[in-house]
Coordinates of C-alpha atoms in Angstrom, one line a residue:
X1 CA 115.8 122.9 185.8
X2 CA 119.4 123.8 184.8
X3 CA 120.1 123.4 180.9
X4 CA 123.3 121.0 180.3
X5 CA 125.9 122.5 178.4
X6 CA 128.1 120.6 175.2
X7 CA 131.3 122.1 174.5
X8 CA 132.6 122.1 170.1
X9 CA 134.8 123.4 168.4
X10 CA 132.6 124.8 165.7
X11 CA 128.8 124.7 166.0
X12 CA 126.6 125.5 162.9
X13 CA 123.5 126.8 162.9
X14 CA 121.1 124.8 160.0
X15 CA 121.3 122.2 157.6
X16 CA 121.2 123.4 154.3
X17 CA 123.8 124.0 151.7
X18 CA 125.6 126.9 153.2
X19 CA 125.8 124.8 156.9
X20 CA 126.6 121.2 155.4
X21 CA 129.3 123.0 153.1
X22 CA 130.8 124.2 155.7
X23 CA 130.8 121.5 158.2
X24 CA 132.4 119.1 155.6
X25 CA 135.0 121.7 154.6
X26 CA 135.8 121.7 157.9
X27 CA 136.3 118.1 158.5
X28 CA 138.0 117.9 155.2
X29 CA 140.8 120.4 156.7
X30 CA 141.0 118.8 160.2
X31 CA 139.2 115.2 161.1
X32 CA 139.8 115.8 164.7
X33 CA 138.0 119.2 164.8
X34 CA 134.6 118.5 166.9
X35 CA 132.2 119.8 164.9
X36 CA 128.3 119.9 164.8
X37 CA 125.4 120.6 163.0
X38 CA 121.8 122.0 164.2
X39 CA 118.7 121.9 162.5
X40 CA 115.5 122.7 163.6
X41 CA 113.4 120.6 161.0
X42 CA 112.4 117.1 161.8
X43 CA 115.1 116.0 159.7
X44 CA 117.5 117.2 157.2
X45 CA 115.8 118.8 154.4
X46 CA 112.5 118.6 156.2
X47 CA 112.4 122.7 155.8
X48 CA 114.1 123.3 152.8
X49 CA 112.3 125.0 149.4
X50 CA 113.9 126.1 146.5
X51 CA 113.2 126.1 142.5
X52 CA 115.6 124.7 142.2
X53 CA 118.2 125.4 139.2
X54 CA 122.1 124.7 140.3
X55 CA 125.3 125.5 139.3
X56 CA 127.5 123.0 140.0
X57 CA 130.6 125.3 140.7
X58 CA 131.0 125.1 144.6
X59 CA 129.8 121.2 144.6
X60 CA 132.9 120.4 141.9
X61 CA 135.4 122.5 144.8
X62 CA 133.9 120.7 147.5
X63 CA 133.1 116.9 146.5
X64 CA 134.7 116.4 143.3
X65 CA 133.4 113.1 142.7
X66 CA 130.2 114.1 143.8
X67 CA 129.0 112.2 140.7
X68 CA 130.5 108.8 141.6
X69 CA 129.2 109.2 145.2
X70 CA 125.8 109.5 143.8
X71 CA 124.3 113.2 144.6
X72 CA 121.0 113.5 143.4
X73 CA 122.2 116.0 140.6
X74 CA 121.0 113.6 137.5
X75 CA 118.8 116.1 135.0
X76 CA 120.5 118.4 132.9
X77 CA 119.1 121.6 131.6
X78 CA 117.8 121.1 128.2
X79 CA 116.1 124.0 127.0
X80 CA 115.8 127.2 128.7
X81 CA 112.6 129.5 127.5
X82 CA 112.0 133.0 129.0
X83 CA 108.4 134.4 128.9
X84 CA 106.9 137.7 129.2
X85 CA 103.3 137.4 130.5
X86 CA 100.7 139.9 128.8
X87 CA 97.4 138.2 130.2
X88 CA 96.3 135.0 130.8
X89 CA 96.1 133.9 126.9
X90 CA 99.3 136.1 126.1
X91 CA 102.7 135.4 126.6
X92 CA 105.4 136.5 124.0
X93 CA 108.7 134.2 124.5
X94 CA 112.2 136.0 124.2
X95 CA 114.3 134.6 121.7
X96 CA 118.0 133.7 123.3
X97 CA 119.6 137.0 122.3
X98 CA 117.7 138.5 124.7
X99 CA 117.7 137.5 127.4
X100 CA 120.4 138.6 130.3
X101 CA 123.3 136.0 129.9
X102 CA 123.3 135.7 133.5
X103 CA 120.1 133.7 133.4
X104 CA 121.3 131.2 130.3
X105 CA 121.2 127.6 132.0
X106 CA 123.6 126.1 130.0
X107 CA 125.7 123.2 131.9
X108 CA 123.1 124.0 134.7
X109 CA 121.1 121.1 136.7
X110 CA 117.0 120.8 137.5
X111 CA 117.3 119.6 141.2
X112 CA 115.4 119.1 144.4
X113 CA 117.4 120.9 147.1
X114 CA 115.6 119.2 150.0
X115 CA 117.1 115.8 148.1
X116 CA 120.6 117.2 147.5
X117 CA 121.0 118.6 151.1
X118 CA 120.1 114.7 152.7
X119 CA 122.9 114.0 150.3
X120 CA 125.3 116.5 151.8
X121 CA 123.9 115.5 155.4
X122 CA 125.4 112.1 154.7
X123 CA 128.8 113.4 153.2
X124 CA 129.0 115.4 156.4
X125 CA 128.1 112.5 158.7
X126 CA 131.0 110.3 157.0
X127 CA 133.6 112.5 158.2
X128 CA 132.3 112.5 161.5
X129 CA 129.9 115.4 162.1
X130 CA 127.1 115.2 164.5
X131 CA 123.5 116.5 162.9
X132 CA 121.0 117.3 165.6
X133 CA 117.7 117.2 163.7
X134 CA 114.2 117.9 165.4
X135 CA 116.2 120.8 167.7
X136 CA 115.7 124.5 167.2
X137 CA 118.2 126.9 167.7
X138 CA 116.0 129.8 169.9
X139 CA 119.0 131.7 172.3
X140 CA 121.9 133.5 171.3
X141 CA 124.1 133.1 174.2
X142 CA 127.3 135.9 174.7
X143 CA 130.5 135.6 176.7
X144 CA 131.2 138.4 179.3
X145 CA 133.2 140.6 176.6
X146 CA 130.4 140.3 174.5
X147 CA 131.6 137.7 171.9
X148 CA 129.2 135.4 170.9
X149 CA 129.4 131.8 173.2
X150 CA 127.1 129.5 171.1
X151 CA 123.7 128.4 171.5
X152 CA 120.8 127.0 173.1
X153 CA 118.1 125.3 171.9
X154 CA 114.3 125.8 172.7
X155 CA 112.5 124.2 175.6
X156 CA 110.4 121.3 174.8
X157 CA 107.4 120.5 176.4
X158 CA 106.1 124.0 177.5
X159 CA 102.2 125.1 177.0
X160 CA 100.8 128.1 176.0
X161 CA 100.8 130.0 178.7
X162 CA 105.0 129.3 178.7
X163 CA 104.2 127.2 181.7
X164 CA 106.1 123.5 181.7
X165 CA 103.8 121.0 181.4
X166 CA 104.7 117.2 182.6
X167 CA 107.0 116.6 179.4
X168 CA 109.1 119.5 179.7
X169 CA 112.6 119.3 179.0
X170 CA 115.1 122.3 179.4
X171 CA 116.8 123.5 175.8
X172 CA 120.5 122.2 175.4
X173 CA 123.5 125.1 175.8
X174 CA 125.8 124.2 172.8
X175 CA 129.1 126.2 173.4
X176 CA 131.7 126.5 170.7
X177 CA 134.9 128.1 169.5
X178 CA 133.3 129.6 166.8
X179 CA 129.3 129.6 166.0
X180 CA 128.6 129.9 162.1
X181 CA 124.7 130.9 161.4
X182 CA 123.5 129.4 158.0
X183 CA 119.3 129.5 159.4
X184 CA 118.3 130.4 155.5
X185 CA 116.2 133.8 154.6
X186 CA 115.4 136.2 157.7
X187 CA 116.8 134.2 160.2
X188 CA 115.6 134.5 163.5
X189 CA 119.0 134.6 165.2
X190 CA 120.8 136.4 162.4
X191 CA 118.8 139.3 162.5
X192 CA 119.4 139.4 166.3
X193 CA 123.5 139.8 165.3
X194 CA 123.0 142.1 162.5
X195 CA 121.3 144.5 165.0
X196 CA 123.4 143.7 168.2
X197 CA 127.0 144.7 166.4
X198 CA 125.3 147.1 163.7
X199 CA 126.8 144.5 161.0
X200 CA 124.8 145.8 158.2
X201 CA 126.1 149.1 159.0
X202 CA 127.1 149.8 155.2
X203 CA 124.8 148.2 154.0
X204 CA 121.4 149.3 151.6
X205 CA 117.6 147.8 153.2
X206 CA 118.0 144.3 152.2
X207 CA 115.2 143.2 150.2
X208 CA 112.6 139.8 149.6
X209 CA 110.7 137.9 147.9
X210 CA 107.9 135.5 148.8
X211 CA 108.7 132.0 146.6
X212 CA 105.2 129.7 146.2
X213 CA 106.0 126.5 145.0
X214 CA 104.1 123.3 144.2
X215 CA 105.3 120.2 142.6
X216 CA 103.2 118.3 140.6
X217 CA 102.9 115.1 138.6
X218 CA 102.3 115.8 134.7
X219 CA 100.8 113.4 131.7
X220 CA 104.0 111.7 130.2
X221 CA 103.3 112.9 126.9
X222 CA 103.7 116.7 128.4
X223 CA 107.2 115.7 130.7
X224 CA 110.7 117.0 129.0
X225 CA 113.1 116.0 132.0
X226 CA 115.5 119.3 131.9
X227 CA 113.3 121.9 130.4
X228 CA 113.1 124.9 132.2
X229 CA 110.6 128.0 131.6
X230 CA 110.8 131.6 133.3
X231 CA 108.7 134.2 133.0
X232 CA 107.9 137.8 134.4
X233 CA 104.8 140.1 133.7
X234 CA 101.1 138.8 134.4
X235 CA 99.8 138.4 136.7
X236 CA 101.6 140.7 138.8
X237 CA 101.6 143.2 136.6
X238 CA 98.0 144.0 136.8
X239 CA 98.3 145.5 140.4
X240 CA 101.3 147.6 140.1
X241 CA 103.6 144.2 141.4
X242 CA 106.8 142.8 140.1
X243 CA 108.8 139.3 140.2
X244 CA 109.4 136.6 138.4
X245 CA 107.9 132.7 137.7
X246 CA 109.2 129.1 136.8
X247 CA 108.3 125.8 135.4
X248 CA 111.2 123.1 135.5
X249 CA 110.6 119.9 134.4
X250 CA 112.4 117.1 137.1
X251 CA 112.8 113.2 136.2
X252 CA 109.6 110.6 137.2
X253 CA 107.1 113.0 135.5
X254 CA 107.4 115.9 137.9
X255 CA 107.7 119.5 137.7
X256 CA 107.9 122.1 139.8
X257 CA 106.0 125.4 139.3
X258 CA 106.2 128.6 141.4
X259 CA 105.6 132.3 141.6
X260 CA 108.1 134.9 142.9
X261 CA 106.8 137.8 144.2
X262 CA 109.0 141.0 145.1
X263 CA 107.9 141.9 148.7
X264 CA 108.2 145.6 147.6
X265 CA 104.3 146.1 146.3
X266 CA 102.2 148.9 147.7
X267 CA 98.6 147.5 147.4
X268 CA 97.5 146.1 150.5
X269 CA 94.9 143.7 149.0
X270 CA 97.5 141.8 147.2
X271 CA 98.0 138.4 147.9
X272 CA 100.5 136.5 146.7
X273 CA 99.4 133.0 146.9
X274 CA 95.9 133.9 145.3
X275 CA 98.2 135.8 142.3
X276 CA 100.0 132.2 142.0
X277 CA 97.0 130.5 141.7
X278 CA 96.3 132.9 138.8
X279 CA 99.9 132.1 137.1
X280 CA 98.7 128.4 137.2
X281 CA 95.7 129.3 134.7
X282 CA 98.7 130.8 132.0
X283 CA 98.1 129.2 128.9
X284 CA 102.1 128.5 128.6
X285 CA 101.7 126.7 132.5
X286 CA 98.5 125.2 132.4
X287 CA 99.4 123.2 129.3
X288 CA 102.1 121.0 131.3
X289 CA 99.8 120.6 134.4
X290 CA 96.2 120.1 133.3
X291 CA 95.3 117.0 134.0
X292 CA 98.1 116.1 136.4
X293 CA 97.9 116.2 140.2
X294 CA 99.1 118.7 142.8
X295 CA 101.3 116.7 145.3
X296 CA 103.4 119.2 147.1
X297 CA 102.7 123.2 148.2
X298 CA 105.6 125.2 149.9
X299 CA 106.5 128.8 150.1
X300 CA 109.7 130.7 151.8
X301 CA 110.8 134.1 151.8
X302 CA 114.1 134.7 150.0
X303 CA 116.8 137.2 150.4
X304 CA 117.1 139.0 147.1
X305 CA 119.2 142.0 147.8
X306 CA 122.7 140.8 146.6
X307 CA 125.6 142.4 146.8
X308 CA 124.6 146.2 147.7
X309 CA 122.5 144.6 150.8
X310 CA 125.5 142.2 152.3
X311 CA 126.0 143.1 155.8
X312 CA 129.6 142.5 157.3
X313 CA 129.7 138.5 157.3
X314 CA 132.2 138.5 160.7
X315 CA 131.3 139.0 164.5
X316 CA 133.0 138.3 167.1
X317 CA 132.6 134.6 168.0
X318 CA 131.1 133.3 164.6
X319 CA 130.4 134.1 160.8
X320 CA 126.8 134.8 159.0
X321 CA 126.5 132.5 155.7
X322 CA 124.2 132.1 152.8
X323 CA 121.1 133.6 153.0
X324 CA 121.5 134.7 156.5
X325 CA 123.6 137.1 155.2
X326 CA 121.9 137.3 151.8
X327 CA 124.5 135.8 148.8
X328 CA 122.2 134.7 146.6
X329 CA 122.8 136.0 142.9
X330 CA 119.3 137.2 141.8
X331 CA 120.5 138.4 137.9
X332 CA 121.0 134.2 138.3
X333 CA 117.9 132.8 139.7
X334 CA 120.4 130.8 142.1
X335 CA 121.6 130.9 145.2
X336 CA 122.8 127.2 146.2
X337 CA 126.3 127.3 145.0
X338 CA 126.9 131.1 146.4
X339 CA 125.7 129.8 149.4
X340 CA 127.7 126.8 149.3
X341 CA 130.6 128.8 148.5
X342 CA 130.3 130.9 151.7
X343 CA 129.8 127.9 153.7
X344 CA 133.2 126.9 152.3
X345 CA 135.1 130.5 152.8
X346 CA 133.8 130.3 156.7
X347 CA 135.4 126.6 157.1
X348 CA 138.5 127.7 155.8
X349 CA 138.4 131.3 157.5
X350 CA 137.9 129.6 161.0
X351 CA 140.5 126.7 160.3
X352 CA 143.2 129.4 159.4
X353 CA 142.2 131.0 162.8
X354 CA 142.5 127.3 164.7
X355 CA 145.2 126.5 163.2
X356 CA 147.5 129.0 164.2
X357 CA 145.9 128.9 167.8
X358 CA 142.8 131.1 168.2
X359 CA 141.1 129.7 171.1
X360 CA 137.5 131.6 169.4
X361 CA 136.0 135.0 170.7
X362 CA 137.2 136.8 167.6
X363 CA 135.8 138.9 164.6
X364 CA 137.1 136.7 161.9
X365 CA 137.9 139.6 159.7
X366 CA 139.7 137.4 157.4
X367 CA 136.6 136.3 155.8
X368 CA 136.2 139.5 153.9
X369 CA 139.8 139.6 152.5
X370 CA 139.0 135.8 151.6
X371 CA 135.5 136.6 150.2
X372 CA 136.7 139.4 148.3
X373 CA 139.6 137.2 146.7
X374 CA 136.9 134.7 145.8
X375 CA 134.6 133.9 142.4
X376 CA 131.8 134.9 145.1
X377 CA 132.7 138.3 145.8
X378 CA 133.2 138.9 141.6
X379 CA 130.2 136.8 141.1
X380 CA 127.9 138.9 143.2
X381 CA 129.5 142.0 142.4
X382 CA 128.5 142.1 138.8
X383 CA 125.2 141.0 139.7
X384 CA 125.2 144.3 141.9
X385 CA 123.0 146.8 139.7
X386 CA 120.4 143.6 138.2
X387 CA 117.6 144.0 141.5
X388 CA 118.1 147.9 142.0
X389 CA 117.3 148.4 138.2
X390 CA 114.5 146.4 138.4
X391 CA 113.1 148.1 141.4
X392 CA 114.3 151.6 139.9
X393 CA 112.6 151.0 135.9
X394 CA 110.5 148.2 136.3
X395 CA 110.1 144.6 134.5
X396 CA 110.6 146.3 131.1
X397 CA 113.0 149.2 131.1
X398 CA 114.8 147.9 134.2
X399 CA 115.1 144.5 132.1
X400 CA 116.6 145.9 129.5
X401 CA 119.1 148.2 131.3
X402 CA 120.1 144.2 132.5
X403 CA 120.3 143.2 129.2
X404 CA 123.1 145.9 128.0
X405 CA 125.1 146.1 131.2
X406 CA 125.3 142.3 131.4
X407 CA 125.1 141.2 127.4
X408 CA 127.6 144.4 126.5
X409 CA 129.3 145.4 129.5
X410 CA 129.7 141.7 131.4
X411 CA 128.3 143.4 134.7
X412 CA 131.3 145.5 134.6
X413 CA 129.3 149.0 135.1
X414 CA 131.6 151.9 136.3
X415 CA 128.1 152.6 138.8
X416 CA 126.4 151.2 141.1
X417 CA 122.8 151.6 141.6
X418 CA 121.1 151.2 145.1
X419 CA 117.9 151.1 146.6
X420 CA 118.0 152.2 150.1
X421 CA 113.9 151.6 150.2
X422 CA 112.5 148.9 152.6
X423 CA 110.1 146.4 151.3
X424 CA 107.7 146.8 154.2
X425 CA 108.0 150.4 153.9
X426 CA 106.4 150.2 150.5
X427 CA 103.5 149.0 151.7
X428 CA 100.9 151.8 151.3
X429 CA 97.5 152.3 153.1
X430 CA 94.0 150.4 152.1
X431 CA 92.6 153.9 151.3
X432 CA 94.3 154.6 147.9
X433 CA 93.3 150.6 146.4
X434 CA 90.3 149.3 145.8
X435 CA 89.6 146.0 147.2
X436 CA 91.2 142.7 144.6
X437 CA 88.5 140.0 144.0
X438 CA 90.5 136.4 143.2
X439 CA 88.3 133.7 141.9
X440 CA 87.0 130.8 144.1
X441 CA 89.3 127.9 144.0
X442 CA 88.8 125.2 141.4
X443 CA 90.6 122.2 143.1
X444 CA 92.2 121.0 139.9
X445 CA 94.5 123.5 139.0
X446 CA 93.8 125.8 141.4
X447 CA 92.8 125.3 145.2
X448 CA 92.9 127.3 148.9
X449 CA 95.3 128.2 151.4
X450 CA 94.0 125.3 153.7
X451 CA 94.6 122.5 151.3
X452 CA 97.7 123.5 150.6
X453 CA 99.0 123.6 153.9
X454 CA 97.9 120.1 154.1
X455 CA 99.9 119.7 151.1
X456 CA 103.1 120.8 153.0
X457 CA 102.5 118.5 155.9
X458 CA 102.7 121.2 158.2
X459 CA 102.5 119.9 162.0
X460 CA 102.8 121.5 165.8
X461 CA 102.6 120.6 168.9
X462 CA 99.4 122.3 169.4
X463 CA 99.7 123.3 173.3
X464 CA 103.1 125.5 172.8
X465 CA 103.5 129.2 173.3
X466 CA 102.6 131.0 169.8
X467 CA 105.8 131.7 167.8
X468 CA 104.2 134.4 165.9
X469 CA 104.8 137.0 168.6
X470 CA 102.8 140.8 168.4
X471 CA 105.3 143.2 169.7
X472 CA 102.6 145.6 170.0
X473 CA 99.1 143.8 170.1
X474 CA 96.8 147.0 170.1
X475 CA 98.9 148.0 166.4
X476 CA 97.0 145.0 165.1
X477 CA 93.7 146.5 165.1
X478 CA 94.8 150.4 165.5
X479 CA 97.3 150.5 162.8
X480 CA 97.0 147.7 160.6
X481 CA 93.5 146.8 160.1
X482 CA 92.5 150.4 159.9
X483 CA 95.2 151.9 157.7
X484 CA 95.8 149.1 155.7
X485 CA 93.0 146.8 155.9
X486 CA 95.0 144.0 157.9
X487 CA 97.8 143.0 155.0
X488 CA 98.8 140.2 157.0
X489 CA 95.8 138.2 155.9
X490 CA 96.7 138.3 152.5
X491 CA 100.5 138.2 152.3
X492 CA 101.2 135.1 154.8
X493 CA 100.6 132.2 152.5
X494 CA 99.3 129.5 155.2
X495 CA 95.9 131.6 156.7
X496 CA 98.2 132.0 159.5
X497 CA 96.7 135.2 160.7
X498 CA 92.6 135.5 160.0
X499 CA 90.0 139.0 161.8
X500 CA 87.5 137.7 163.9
X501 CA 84.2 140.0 164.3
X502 CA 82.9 140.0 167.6
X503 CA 80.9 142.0 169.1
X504 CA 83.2 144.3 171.4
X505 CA 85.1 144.9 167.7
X506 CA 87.5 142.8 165.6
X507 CA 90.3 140.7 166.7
X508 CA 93.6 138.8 165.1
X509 CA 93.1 135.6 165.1
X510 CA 97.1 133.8 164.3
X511 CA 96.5 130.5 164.0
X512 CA 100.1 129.3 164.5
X513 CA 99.9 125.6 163.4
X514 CA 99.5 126.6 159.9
X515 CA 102.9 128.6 159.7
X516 CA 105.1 127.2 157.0
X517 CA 107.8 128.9 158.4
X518 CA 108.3 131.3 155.6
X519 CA 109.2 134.9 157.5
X520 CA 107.0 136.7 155.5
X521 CA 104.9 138.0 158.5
X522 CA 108.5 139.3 160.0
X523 CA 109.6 140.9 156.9
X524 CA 106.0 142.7 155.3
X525 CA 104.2 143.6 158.3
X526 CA 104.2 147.4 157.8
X527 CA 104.6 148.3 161.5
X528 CA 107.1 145.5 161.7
X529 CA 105.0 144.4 165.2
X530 CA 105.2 140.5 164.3
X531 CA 108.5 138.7 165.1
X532 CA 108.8 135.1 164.1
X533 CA 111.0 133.1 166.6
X534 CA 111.3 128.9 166.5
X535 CA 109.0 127.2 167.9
X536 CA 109.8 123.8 169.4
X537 CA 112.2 121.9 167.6
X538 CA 110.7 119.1 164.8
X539 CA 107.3 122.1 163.8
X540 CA 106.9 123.4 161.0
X541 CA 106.6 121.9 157.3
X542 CA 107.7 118.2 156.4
X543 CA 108.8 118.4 152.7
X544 CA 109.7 115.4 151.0
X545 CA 112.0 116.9 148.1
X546 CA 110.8 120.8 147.4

C-alpha cells in the first residue's frame, strides 16, 4: 500500500518546549507559513519528564504576557537548600555562599513541564499550527542530493513478525522545506543525522544521565509550595557513582522527588532505580513524604554534555534543537528555556532563509552565527568546564573547582576542560565488583520496578514488532552476560530486559511493553548492540503533569 504524502513548509519533529517554541516563533514571523507539529505521544505532554525548575528568560522573549494568558507558571521559588549526602542519617546543608551561583533559584519557577508544554500546544494551535499527536516520527526520508526531504511516520497496525495484520495502515510521508528535530534526549532520528553528515565532528562524547522521578502527595503540615532541595553524595557515592538529587515542593500538596544518575559509572551491578529507592529513605527526603502517597513514577535519559558536546546544529534540509542536540545548561539544573531558546533561533534562522526565497535543501549555517550572537551560546559557554570537572575531580574537588571558576571568575575561565570519555565505555566488566544487594521493596516509601511502571501508565499495542532492536543478538549472552553480568537488567528502569534460565542456557528476555521510553538501553549498553526506535505512534508512557 503506497504511503500518502503532505507537503509543509516547516515540519517539526516533537512537542516539547524546543518544537512548540519554535513552531509559534514561526507563525509569529509569518501567519501564512504552513507549519506542523509531530509528536509521537498520545497527546501533547503525554511523554514529557522533567524536575522541573524554569527560568523564565526564553518564555518572557516569546509570549510576553504569558502570565495574563494563563501558563501554568504559578509557584515561585522560595527557598533553595543544597545537601551533601554522607549516609542515610547524614546530610550536611551548604550554607548560600557556597554553593555555585549558577544553581541559586532566585526569580526561578517550580513547574510541571508536561502542564506547561499543553500550554504552549495551545499557543501554537492559535496561530494556526497543526499538532499530530498519537503519530511517531520512524523514517528519515532524503532528496536525491542528499538533503534531508522530511518524514514519515511508522506503520500502524503491523504484528510481530512485521507482517500487516487486518488494521494496518501505511505511515504518512510529511515533506517540508525545512524539517527541525526537537525528539528530546537520544533521539532516535537525531542520532541518525549526527552520524549521516558527521555533525558532531568537533565535538567531545556527549554524555547522560538517567533522571527517576515520582511525584507524590505530602501531609499539608509538611507542603512549602516553592521550596526546592538538591543534593549530591549518598547514595551514589557508596559504589564509586556520581549525580545529583531533588525535592521541589509544587502547589495542591505535591512534590516531586528524583535521583540523577551520571551514566558514566563503572560497576555493573548498579542500578539506578534501586539507588533512588534508597535516596527516598534520606532522613532530609523521607521527612516530606512519609505518610504521603506515591502517585506518579517516570524516568528519561538526559543529555548533560553542554557546550563541549554540541554537535553542528545545521544540515542540509533541517536544524537539530534542544536536547536533540544537547543545550541543556547542567552547572543550572535546567534546560527548558535553553531549549526553548534554540527552538526560537531555528524559527527565525529558517524564516530569514524563506524570506529572502530559499525554496529548502540547505545547511542553514546561519544558525551558528545567530547562536553564537545569542544569551544561549554565552549561557552555555560559561557553563562549559562545570560537567568535565565533575567527571575529572569528582563531587567534592570537582565541586569546588565550580565554585571558584563560577563564584570568582563568572565562568569566564581562560581553559576549557573536556572529557572525550564515553559513558558506555565506562562501564567495566562484572569481574572486578562484587555483586550489590538493595533491600526488598517496602511499598510505602519504597516499591519495585513493576509497580512503578504501572504508575507511569505505560501502554502498547502488544502484537507490534519489538522496538528494542539487538543489533547483534548472540552479544547478549557472549558479551554482556558473561563480561558484565547482563548490565541491561539493572540500568533500564522499567524490567524491560529480564535472563531467562532454560535448559539449552540463558536467554534475554525484553519485555517491550514495559519501556518508558527513556533511551537508556541505547545509550549504556556497553556493546552499544540495542537500538531504540519508535514504536507505533500513541506507546509508551501517559504522564499526567511529570
Amino acid at each position: 500500500m503506497e504511503r500518502e504524502a503532505m507537503e509543509y513548509d516547516v515540519v517539526v519533529v516533537g512537542a516539547g518546549p524546543a518544537g512548540l517554541s519554535a513552531a509559534i516563533r514561526l507563525k509569529q514571523l509569518n501567519p501564512e507559513w504552513s507549519v506542523m507539529v509531530l509528536e509521537k505521544g498520545s497527546e501533547v505532554g503525554a511523554h514529557i519528564l522533567s524536575g522541573a525548575l524554569f527560568e523564565a528568560r526564553a518564555l518572557d522573549e516569546l509570549l510576553p504576557d504569558w502570565q495574563t494568558r494563563g501558563a501554568p507558571v504559578t509557584t515561585p521559588v522560595c527557598e533553595d537548600q543544597v545537601f551533601l549526602y554522607r549516609s542515610e542519617t547524614s546530610a550536611v546543608r551548604l550554607p548560600g555562599f557556597a554553593v555555585p551561583a549558577p544553581m541559586h533559584n532566585d526569580g526561578n519557577w517550580v513547574i510541571s513541564l508536561g502542564s506547561l508544554c499543553r500550554w504552549l500546544a495551545e499557543q501554537a494551535e492559535s496561530l494556526g499550527v497543526e499538532i499530530f499527536p498519537g503519530f511517531a516520527a520512524a523514517e528519515l526520508l532524503y532528496h536525491e542530493d542528499g538533503s534531508l526531504k522530511g518524514v514519515a511516520t511508522g506503520d500502524m497496525g503491523r504484528d510481530k513478525h512485521g507482517e500487516p495484520k487486518d488494521s494496518f495502515q501505511p505511515g504518512l510521508e510529511l515533506h517540508a522545506r525545512y524539517t527541525l528535530l526537537a525528539e528530546g534526549s537520544r533521539g532516535q532520528l537525531g542520532k541518525e543525522l549526527i552520524a549521516r553528515y558527521d555533525l558532531a565532528a568537533a565535538a567531545t562524547a556527549q554524555h547522560y544521565g538517567l533522571g527517576i522521578k515520582e511525584l507524590w502527595e505530602i501531609d499539608p503540615a509538611k507542603h512549602r509550595p516553592g521550596l526546592v532541595v538538591h543534593g549530591a553524595g549518598w547514595p551514589l557515592s557508596e559504589h564509586g557513582a556520581t549525580g545529583g538529587s531533588f525535592l521541589y515542593h509544587l502547589d495542591d500538596r505535591q512534590v516531586v522527588v528524583g535521583l540523577i544518575a551520571d551514566l558514566n559509572y563503572a560497576n555493573p551491578y548498579l542500578s539506578p532505580f534501586e539507588e533512588f529507592q534508597r535516596f527516598k529513605r534520606q532522613s532530609e527526603i523521607r521527612k516530606y513524604l512519609d505518610g504521603g502517597k506515591r502517585l506518579c513514577y517516570g524516568a528519561r535519559a538526559i543529555t548533560k554534555g553542554g557546550f563541549n558536546s554540541l554537535p553542528k546544529q545545521s544540515f542540509p534540509g533541517g536544524l537539530l534543537l534542544g536536547c536533540d542536540a544537547g543545550t541543556l545548561n547542567f552547572a543550572k539544573i535546567k534546560g527548558i528555556h535553553t531549549a526553548m531558546k534554540s527552538g526560537m533561533l531555528a524559527a527565525e534562522t529558517v524564516a530569514a532563509a524563506l524570506q529572502a526565497g530559499d525554496q529548502g535543501r540547505s545547511d542553514l549555517v546561519g544558525y551558528a552565527a545567530a547562536f553564537r550572537e545569542s544569551w544561549l551560546y554565552s549561557e552555555l559557554h560559561q557553563a562549559r568546564n562545570f560537567g568535565p570537572a565533575l567527571h575529572k575531580f569528582g563531587t567534592f574537588l570537582g565541586g569546588a573547582f565550580n565554585w571558584i571558576q563560577h563564584n570568582l571568575c563568572g565562568g569566564r575561565m581562560f581553559f576549557t576542560l573536556k572529557d572525550r570519555s564515553s559513558d558506555h565505555g565506562q562501564l567495566a566488566p562484572a569481574a572486578g565488583f562484587q555483586p550489590i544487594e538493595y533491600d526488598r521493596p517496602d511499598g510505602k516509601l519504597t516499591f519495585d520496578r513493576l509497580s512503578s511502571v504501572f504508575m507511569s501508565n505505560t501502554a502498547h499495542e502488544e502484537e507490534q514488532p519489538v522496538h528494542l532492536q539487538l543489533l547483534d543478538s548472540s552479544k547478549a549472552i557472549a558479551i554482556n552476560y558473561r563480561e558484565y553480568a547482563s548490565p541491561e537488567q539493572r540500568y533500564c528502569p522499567a524490567g524491560v530486559y529480564e535472563i531467562v534460565e532454560e535448559d539449552a542456557g540463558p536467554r534475554l528476555q525484553i519485555n517491550a511493553s514495559n519501556c518508558l521510553h527513556c533511551k537508556t538501553c541505547d545509550i549504556k549498553d556497553p556493546t552499544q548492540n540495542i537500538r531504540w526506535v519508535a514504536p507505533e505512534g500513541g506507546g509508551g508512557p501517559n504522564y499526567p503533569n511529570m
